[in-house]
Amino acid sequence: MKRFLWWGLSLCLYMGLQTMLFAQSNLPISSSQQPLKYRIAFIDPRFQLTKEQFMEVSQQAAEIWQTETGKTYFTYDSEAQLSINLIYDDHQIIKNEQQNSLNTLLQKQEQWSLKNEEIVLNKQEISQLSSDLNKKKISLRAEFEQYQRDVTRFNQGEHQYYRADELKERQKQLEQKSENIKNESNDLNFKIQLLNLKIKELNQEQSDLAALKTQFKLEQKISIEPFHKGLFSQNQIQIYGYTSLNDLRLTLAHEFGHALGLKHTTDPKSLMYPLLKEQDIHNFKLTNSDLELLGSIYSSIKENH
Ligand SMILES: [Zn+2]
C-alpha cells in the first residue's frame, strides 16, 4: 500500500494529460455552456462530517468560481456523473498517529518544564535553609568558645563572676542548641538527597524526551512522500483529507478547477497552484492567473466550435 503524507503541502495529484483529454472530449460546460453537474456520493463517517455540511462546503467551493466570473460553473444534481467522495484511508490514520505522538511529546515536555520549575524552587529553598543553618552554626561556635573561656576563668578561681549552676545551665542550653542544629542538618541532608534524586529523574526524562523527539522527526522524514489531499480523475473527485473546513473548501474548489479542464498555475496565491499554502484560505478570491487559465480554456473551445 502506498503511504503518502505531506500534510498541508501538496494539494493534489494532477493528471494533466488525462484531464486535458477529458476537458476537450466530454466536458459538459464547454460544449453546452451548461453548469457542470456534481453529486456527493460518499463520505467516510470517520471524518465526522455530515452530508449537509459537505454540501454546504461544496456549494461554497462552487461559489468561488462564480463570484469573480459571474457565471455558474457548477450545480448540484443527485443524478450527476461527476461524483465527489470523501475517502478515509491510511493517510488519515498516519496523520492521526502523528498528531497523537506530537500531543504526547508536547504534554511530556510541559510536565518536564513544570518539574524543572519545581526543582529550581526547591534548590532555592534548600540553599536558603543551608545558609540559615550555617549562620546558626557560626553563632553556636562563638557561644561555645565564650562558654569555654568562662569555664577556664571559673576554674582559675574567678568565682565572683561565674556561678557553677549558671555555667551548668549554659552548658545544657548549648547542648540543646547543638542537638537542634544536628537535627536540622539531618533534615537538610535528607532534602538534598531527595532533590538529587529528582534531578537525576529529570535528567533521565530529558534524555527520554530527546530520544522521543528524534524518533518523531525520523517518522516524519520517512513519511515525507507527497500526499495528495485531492484527486480528480474522470467523473470523480476524491478528497483524502483536510485540516479545516476552509481547507476542504479550497481543496474542493481546486479539484473543481481540474474538472473544468484547468491545469496548474505557477502563482502560489492562486487556486490552481499545486500547493495550498500561501492562498488566503479564509476569504479566497480567484486570482488573475486563475482567471487567465479559465479564459484560455474557454477561448480555445470557442475557436474550435
Ligand atoms: Zn491540482
XYZ file of N, CA, C and O and ligand atoms in Angstrom, residues 11-15 230 254-255 258 262-264 271-274, ligand 1:
65
model
N -1.250 19.830 -2.664
C -2.707 19.924 -2.740
C -3.308 18.782 -3.525
O -4.289 18.203 -3.144
N -2.684 18.440 -4.613
C -3.400 17.488 -5.437
C -2.514 16.835 -6.465
O -1.500 17.350 -6.871
N -2.889 15.636 -6.782
C -2.202 14.931 -7.855
C -2.938 15.286 -9.138
O -4.103 14.978 -9.308
N -2.256 15.981 -9.993
C -2.921 16.458 -11.187
C -2.563 15.563 -12.361
O -1.396 15.403 -12.699
N -3.556 14.970 -12.910
C -3.289 14.105 -14.054
C -3.516 14.918 -15.311
O -4.586 14.888 -15.909
N -6.330 15.888 -2.581
C -7.440 15.752 -3.520
C -6.962 15.135 -4.815
O -5.779 15.157 -5.137
N -10.305 23.671 -5.947
C -9.162 23.355 -6.802
C -9.495 22.160 -7.710
O -9.268 22.206 -8.925
N -10.062 21.116 -7.118
C -10.412 19.932 -7.916
C -11.534 20.257 -8.901
O -11.557 19.728 -10.015
N -9.918 21.473 -11.927
C -9.460 20.385 -12.809
C -10.636 19.787 -13.585
O -10.503 19.423 -14.746
N -8.874 22.630 -16.200
C -7.756 23.538 -15.955
C -6.525 22.786 -15.456
O -6.638 21.795 -14.741
N -5.366 23.319 -15.868
C -4.103 22.773 -15.384
C -3.687 23.562 -14.149
O -4.459 24.362 -13.616
N -2.435 23.382 -13.748
C -1.916 24.138 -12.598
C -1.315 25.468 -13.050
O -0.857 25.605 -14.175
N -5.660 29.689 -6.918
C -6.362 28.452 -6.552
C -5.756 27.246 -7.256
O -5.676 26.159 -6.691
N -5.324 27.449 -8.494
C -4.851 26.315 -9.281
C -3.357 26.057 -9.102
O -2.763 25.288 -9.844
N -2.758 26.686 -8.083
C -1.382 26.337 -7.732
C -1.409 24.960 -7.065
O -2.328 24.663 -6.297
N -0.405 24.101 -7.348
C -0.499 22.729 -6.822
C -0.414 22.608 -5.293
O -0.784 21.568 -4.750
Zn -4.210 20.073 -8.800
